[in-house]
Structures are given as C-alpha cells and as structure tokens.
PDB file of C-alpha atoms in Angstrom:
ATOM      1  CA  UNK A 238    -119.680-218.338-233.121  1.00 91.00           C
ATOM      2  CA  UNK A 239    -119.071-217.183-236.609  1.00 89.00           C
ATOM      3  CA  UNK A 240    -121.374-217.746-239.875  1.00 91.00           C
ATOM      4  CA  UNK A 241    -119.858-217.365-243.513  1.00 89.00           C
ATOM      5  CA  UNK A 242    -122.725-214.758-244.032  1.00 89.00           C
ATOM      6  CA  UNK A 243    -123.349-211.430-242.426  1.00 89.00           C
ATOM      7  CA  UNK A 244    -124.843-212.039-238.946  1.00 91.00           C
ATOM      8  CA  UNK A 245    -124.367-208.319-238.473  1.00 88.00           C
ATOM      9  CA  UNK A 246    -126.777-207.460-241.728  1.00 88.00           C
ATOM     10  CA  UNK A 247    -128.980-210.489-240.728  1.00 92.00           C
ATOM     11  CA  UNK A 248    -129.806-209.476-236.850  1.00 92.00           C
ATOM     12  CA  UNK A 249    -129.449-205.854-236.623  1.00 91.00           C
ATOM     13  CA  UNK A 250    -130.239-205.878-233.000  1.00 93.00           C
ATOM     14  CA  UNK A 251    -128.107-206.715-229.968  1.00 94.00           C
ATOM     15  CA  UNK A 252    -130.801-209.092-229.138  1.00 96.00           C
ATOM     16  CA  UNK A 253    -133.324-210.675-231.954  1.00 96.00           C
ATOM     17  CA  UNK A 254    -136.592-212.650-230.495  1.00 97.00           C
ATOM     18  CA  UNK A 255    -137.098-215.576-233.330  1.00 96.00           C
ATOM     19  CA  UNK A 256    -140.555-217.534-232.953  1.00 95.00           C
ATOM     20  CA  UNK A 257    -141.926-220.414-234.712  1.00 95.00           C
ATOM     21  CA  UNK A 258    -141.885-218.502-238.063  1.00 94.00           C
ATOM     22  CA  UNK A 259    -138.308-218.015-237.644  1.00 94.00           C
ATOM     23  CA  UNK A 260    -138.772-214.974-240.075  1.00 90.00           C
ATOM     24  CA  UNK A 261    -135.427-212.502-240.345  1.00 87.00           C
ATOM     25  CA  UNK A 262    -136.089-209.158-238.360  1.00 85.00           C
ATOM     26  CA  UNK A 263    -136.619-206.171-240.429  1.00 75.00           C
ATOM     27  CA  UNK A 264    -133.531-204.554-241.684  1.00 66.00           C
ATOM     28  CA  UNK A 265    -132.304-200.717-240.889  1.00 59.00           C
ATOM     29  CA  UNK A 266    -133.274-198.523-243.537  1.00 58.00           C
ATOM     30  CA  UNK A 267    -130.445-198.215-246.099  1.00 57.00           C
ATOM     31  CA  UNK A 268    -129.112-201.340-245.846  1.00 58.00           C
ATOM     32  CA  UNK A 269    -129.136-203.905-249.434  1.00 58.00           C
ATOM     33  CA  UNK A 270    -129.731-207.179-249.299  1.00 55.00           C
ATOM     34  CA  UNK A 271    -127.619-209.532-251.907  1.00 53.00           C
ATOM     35  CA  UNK A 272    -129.370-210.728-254.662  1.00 40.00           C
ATOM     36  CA  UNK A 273    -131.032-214.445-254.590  1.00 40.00           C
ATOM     37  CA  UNK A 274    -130.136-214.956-250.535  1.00 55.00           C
ATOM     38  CA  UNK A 275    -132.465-216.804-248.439  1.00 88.00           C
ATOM     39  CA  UNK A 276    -132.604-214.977-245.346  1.00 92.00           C
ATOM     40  CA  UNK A 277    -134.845-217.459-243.376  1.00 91.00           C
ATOM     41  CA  UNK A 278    -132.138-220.252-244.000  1.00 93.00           C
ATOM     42  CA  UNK A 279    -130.062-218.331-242.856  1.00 94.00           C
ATOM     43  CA  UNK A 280    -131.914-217.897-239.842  1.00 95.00           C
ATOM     44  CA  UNK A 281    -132.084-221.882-240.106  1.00 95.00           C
ATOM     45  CA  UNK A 282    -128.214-222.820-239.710  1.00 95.00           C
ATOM     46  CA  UNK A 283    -128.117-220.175-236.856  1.00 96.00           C
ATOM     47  CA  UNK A 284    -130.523-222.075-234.819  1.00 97.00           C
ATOM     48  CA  UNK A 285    -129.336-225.621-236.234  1.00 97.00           C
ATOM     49  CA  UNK A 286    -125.698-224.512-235.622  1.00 96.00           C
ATOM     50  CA  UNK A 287    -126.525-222.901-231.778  1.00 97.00           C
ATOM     51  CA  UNK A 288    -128.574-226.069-231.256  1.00 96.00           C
ATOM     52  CA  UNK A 289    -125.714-228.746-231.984  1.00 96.00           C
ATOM     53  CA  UNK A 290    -123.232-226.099-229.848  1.00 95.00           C
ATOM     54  CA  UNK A 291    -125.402-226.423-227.315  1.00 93.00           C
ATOM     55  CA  UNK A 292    -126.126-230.775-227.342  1.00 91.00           C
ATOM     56  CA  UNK A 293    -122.088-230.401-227.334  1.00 92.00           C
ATOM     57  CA  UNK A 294    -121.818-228.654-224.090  1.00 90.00           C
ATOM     58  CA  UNK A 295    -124.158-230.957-222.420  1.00 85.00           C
ATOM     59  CA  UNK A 296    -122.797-234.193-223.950  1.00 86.00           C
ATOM     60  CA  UNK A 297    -126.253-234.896-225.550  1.00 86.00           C
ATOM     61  CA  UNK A 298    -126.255-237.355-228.034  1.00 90.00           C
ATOM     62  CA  UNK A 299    -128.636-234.724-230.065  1.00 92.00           C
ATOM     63  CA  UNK A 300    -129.602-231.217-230.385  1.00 93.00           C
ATOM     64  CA  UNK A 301    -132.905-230.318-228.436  1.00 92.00           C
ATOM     65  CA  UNK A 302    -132.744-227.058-230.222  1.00 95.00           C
ATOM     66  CA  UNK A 303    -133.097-226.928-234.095  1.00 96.00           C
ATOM     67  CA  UNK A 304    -134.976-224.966-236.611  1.00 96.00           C
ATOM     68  CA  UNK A 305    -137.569-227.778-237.471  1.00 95.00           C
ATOM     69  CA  UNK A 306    -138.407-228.103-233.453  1.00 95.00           C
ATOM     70  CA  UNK A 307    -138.903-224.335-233.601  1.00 96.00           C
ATOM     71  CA  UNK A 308    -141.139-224.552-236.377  1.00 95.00           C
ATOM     72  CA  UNK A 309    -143.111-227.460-234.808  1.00 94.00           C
ATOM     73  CA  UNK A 310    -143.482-226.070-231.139  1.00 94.00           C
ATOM     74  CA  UNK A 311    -144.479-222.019-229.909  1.00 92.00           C
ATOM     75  CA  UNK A 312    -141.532-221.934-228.457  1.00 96.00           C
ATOM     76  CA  UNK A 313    -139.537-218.289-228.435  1.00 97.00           C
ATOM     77  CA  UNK A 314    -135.753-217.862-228.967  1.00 97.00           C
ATOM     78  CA  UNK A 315    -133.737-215.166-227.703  1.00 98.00           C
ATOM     79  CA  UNK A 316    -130.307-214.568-230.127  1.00 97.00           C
ATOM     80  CA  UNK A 317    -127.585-212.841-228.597  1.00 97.00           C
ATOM     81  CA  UNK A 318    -125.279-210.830-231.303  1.00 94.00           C
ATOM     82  CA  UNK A 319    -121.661-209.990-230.750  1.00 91.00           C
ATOM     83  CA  UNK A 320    -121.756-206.295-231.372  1.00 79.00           C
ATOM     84  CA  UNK A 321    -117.735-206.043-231.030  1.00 78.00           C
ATOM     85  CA  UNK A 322    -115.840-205.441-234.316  1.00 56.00           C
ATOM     86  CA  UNK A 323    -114.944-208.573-236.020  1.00 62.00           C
ATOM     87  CA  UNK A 324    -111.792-209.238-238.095  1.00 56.00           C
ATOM     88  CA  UNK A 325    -113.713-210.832-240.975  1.00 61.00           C
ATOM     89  CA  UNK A 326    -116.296-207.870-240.593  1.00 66.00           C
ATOM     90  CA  UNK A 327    -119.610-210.264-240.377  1.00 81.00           C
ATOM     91  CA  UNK A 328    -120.386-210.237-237.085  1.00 84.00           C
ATOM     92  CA  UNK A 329    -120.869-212.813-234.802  1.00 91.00           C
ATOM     93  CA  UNK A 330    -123.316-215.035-232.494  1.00 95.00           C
ATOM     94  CA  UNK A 331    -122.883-214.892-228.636  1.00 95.00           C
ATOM     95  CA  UNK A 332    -125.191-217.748-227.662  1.00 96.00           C
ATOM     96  CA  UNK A 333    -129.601-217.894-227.218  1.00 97.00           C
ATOM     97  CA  UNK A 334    -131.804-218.613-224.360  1.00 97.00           C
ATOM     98  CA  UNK A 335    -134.676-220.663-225.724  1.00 97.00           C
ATOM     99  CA  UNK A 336    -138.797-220.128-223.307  1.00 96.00           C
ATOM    100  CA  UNK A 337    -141.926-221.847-223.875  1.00 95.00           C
ATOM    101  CA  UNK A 338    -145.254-222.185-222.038  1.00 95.00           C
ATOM    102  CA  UNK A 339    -145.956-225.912-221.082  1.00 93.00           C
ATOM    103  CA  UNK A 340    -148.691-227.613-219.281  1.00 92.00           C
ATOM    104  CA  UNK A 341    -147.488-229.251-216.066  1.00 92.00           C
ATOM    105  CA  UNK A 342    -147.832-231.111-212.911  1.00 91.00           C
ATOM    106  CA  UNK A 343    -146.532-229.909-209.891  1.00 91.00           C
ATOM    107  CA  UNK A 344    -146.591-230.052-206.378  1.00 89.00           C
ATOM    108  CA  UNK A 345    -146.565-226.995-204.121  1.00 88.00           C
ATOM    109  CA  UNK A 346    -144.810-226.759-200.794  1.00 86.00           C
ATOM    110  CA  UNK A 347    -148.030-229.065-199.186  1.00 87.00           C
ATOM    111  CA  UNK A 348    -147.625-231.729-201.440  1.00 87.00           C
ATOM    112  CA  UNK A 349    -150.545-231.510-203.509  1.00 88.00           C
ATOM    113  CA  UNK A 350    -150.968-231.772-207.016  1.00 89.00           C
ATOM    114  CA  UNK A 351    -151.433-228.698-209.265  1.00 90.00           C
ATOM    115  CA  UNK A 352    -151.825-228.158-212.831  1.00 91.00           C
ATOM    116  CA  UNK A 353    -150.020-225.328-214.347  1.00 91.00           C
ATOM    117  CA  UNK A 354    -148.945-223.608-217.232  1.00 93.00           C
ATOM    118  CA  UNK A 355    -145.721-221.740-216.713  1.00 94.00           C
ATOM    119  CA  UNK A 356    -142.582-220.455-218.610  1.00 95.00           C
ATOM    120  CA  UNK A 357    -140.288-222.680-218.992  1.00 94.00           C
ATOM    121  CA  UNK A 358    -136.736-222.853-219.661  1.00 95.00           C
ATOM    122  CA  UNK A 359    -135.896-225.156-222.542  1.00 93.00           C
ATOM    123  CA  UNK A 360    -132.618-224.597-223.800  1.00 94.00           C
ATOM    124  CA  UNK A 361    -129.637-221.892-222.576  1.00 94.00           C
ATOM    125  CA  UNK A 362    -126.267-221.502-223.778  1.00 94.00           C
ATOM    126  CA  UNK A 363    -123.009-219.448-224.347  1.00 94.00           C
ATOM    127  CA  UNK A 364    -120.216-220.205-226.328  1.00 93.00           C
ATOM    128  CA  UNK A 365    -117.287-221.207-224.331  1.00 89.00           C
ATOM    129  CA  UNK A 366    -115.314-218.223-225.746  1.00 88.00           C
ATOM    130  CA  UNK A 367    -117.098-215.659-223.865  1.00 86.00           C
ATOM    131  CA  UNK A 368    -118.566-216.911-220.743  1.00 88.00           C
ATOM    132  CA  UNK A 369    -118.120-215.180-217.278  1.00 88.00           C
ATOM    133  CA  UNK A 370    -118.431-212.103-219.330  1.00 90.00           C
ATOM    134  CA  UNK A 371    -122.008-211.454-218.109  1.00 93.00           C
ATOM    135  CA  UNK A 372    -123.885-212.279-221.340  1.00 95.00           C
ATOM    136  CA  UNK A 373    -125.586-215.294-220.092  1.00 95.00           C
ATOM    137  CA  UNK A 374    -127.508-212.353-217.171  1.00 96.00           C
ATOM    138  CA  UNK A 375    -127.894-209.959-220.128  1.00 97.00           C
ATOM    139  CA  UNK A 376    -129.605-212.243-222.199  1.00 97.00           C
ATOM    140  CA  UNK A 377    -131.628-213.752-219.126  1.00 97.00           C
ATOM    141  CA  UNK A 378    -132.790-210.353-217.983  1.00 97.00           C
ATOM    142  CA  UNK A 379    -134.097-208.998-221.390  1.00 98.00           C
ATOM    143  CA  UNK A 380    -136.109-212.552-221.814  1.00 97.00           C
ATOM    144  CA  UNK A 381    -137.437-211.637-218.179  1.00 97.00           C
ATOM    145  CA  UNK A 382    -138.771-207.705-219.066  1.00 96.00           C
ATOM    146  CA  UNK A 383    -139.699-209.246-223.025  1.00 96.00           C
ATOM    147  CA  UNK A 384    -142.017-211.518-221.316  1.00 96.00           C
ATOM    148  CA  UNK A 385    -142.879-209.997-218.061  1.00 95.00           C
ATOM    149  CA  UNK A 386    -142.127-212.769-215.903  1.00 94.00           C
ATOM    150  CA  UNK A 387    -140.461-212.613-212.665  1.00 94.00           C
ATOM    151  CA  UNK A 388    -137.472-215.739-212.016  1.00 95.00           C
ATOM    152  CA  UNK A 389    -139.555-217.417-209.302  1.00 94.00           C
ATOM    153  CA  UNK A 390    -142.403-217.801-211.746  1.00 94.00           C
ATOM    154  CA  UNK A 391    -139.962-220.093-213.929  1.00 95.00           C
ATOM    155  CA  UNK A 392    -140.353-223.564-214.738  1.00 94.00           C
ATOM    156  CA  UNK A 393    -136.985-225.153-215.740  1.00 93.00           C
ATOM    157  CA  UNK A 394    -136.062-228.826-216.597  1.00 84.00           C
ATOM    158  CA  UNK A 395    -133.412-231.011-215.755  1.00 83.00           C
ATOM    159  CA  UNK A 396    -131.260-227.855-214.501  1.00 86.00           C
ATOM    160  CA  UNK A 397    -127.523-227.454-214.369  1.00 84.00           C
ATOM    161  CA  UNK A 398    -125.702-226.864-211.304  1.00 86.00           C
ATOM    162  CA  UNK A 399    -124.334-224.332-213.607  1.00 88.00           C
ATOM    163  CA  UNK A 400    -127.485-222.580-214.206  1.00 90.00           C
ATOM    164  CA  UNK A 401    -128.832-222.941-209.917  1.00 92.00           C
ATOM    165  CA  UNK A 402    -125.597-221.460-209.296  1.00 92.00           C
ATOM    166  CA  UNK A 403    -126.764-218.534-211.531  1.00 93.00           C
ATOM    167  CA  UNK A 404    -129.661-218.312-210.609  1.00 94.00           C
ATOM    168  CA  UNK A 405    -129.249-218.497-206.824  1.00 94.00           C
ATOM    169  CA  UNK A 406    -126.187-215.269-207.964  1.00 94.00           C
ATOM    170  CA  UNK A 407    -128.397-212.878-209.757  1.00 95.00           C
ATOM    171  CA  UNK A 408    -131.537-213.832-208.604  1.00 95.00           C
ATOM    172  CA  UNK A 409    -131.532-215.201-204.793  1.00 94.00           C
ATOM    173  CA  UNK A 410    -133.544-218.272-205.903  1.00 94.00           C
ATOM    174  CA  UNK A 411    -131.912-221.030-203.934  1.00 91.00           C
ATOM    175  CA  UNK A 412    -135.368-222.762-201.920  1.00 91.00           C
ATOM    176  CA  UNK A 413    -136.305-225.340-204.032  1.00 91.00           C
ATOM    177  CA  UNK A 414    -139.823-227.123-204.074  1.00 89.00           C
ATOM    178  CA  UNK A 415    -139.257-230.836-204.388  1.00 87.00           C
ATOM    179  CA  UNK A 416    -140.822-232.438-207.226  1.00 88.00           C
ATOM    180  CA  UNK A 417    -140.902-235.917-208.271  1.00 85.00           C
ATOM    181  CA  UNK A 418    -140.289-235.463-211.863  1.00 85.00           C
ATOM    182  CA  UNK A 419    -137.445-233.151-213.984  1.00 84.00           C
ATOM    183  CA  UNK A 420    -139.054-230.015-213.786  1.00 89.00           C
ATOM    184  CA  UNK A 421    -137.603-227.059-210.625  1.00 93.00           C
ATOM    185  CA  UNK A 422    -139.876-224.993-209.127  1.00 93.00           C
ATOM    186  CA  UNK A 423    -138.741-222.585-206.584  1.00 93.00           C
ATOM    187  CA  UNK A 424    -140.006-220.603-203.253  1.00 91.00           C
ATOM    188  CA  UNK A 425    -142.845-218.213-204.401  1.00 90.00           C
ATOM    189  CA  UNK A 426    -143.799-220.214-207.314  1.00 91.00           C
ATOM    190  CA  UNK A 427    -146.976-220.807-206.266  1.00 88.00           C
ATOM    191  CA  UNK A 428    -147.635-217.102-204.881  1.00 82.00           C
ATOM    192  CA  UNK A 429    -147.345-216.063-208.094  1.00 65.00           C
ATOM    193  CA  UNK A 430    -149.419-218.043-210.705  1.00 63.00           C
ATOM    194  CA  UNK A 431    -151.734-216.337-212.950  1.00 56.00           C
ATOM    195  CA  UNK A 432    -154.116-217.663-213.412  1.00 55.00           C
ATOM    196  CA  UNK A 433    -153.608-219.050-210.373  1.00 50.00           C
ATOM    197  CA  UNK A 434    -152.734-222.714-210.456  1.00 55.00           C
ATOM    198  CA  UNK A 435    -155.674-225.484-210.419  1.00 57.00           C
ATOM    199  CA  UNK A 436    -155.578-228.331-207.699  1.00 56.00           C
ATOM    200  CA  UNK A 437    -156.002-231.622-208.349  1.00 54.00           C
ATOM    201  CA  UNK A 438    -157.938-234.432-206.610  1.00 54.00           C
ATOM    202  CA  UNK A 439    -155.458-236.360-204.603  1.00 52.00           C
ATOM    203  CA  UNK A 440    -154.017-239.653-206.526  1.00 49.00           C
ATOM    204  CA  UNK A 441    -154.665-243.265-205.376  1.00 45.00           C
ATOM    205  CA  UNK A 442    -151.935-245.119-203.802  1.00 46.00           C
ATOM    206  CA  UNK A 443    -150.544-247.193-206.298  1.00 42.00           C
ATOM    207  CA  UNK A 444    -151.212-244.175-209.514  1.00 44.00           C
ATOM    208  CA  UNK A 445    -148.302-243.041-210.841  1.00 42.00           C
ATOM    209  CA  UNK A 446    -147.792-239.105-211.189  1.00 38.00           C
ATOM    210  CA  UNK A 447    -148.052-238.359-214.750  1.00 41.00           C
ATOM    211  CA  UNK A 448    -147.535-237.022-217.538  1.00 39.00           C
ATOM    212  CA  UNK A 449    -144.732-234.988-216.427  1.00 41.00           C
ATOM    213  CA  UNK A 450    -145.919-232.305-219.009  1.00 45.00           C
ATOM    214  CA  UNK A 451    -148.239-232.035-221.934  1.00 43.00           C
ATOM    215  CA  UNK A 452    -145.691-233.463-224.463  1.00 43.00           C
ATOM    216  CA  UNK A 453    -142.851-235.644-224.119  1.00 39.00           C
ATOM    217  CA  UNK A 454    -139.588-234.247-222.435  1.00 39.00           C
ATOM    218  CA  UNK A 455    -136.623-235.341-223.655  1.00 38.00           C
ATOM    219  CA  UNK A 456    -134.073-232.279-223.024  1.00 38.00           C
ATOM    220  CA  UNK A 457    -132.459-230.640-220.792  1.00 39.00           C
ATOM    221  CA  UNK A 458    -130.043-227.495-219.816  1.00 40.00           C
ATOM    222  CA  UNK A 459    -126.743-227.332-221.441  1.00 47.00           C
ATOM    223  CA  UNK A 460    -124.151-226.858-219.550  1.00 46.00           C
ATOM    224  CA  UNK A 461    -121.769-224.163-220.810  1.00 48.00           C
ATOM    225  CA  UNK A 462    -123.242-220.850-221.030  1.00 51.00           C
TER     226      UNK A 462
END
C-alpha cells in the first residue's frame, strides 16, 4: 500500500510499534525533514488508510481500526514496512497487526467462570498483494517477543478461519476452549495466566453471562492478511 509521502523517511524501521500517541519514530541521524510537514498526520492516514483496507477485506461496513480509536483506547499497533525498492522511491506499507489488554469473561476447560485480562487480538491484516509471502508470521512473531507473550496466552475475537488456519500452521494451536461469547481461547490458556486468572461465583440459572468484555465489542478479524 503506497502513500504520496515518504513511508520510507517516516518509519525507518522494518517494523514501527505506534501507541495511543501515535507519535512518528525517531528518524536516523542525517536524514531532513521537509519544511512545514506534519509527521503525526501522516502517521494518521496510515492507520486511517490500513484501517478502511482492512473493514474491506472483511466486508465490514466500517473500519474498527482508525487513528481516533487509537487515540481513545491503549491499544498497540504493529506497522509492517516494505523494505524492497520501490519505483516511485517512497516506500511502502505491508499491512499491521493491532494488541490490546482487555478485561474478560471466560470459561476454562471445567466450565467455570473466570475473569481475566489477556492480550488480545483486535485487528490483523495484509494487503492482498503480498500475502503467502510470510509477512503476516513475521509480523506475528515480533508482536509475540515485543510483548513477551506466548500464542496460547492470546485472546482473539470473532477469528477467521483464515487466521485458526495460521495459527494452528505456525503455532500448533488447534484445541479450542468453548466459550459462549466471540472471544477464542485455546488449550493452555489457563496454565498460563499471570496473574493467574480469578474465579467467579457460579451464575444463577436464568443470569445471562455478561459483559463479554469491559467495553463494547463491535469488531472482528479481517480476513485477508
């Protein structure tokens, strides 16, 4: 996906972590920045532009990634730069993983209800031009090691068979724990909580198991990535 400004002098890294600040990375000594350019809107039509990309793939009827959502949530985005040489010589964006910690409900493999607070996988795409090129595990495995997480400790909503099919690939997660709301937990989830996750008393009969999270969900996975 190609910007009419220079991705390459924006995001000197491979990968660039953007957070809630959405604040441009620091720039490699030597390099000038032209005069009267706002960088963090720049930053801005990325994640708008990724976003919408992203709704596309998934036939949403509206972007669940955008730059004012990042700004209102602690939610961390992972950008993934095309490092190739382009013809236009401005570089180019490969697609973003989007994580954030939520509170939720859960049950483990006994039924009973837990409250929890893992990572969760928000938002995950790849542009259509490059897919099956293994940048959708690249950018997967550096969010893993950037935030020391391990896949089985994941939290993911509304998957993709897309995205089980990856992860059941690269990671062997295929044992699901069934849940009755949009959230996937798999095997080990529980094994691996920290702090470990809190039990609830058991619900009465006729009480409905909610919320589903701390906040409203109303997104789910793309589908191309």
């Amino acid at each position: 996906m190609e910007f009419p400004f220079d991705v390459d002098a924006l995001l000197p890294e491979r990968i660039t972590v953007l957070d809630q600040h959405l604040r441009p990375p620091a720039r490699r000594p030597g390099t000038t920045t032209p005069a009267r350019v706002d960088l963090q809107q720049q930053i801005m039509t990325i994640v708008d532009e990724l976003g919408k990309a992203s709704a596309k793939a998934q036939h949403l009827p509206a972007p669940i990634t955008s730059a004012s959502r990042m700004q209102s949530n602690r939610h961390v985005m992972y950008v993934l730069k095309d490092t190739s040489a382009r013809p236009a010589g401005k570089g180019a964006i490969i697609g973003f993983l989007k994580v954030g910690y939520k509170k939720l409900f859960v049950l483990d493999d006994r039924e009973a209800h837990n409250e929890v607070e893992p990572l969760c996988i928000l938002d995950f795409y790849i542009h259509e031009s490059v897919q099956r090129h293994g940048h959708g595990r690249e950018l997967f495995q550096y969010m893993l090691q950037k935030e020391r997480v391990e896949p089985h400790q994941l939290a993911i909503d509304r998957p993709s068979q897309k995205l089980l099919k990856f992860l059941n690939k690269h990671y062997n997660l295929e044992t699901t724990v069934p849940q009755v709301n949009n959230f996937v937990i798999f095997e080990g989830f529980f094994a691996h909580q920290h702090p470990p996750a809190r039990k609830l008393p058991p619900k009465r009969a006729e009480g409905d198991i909610k919320p589903y999270s701390s906040s409203d969900r109303e997104w789910g996975l793309p589908q191309g990535w």
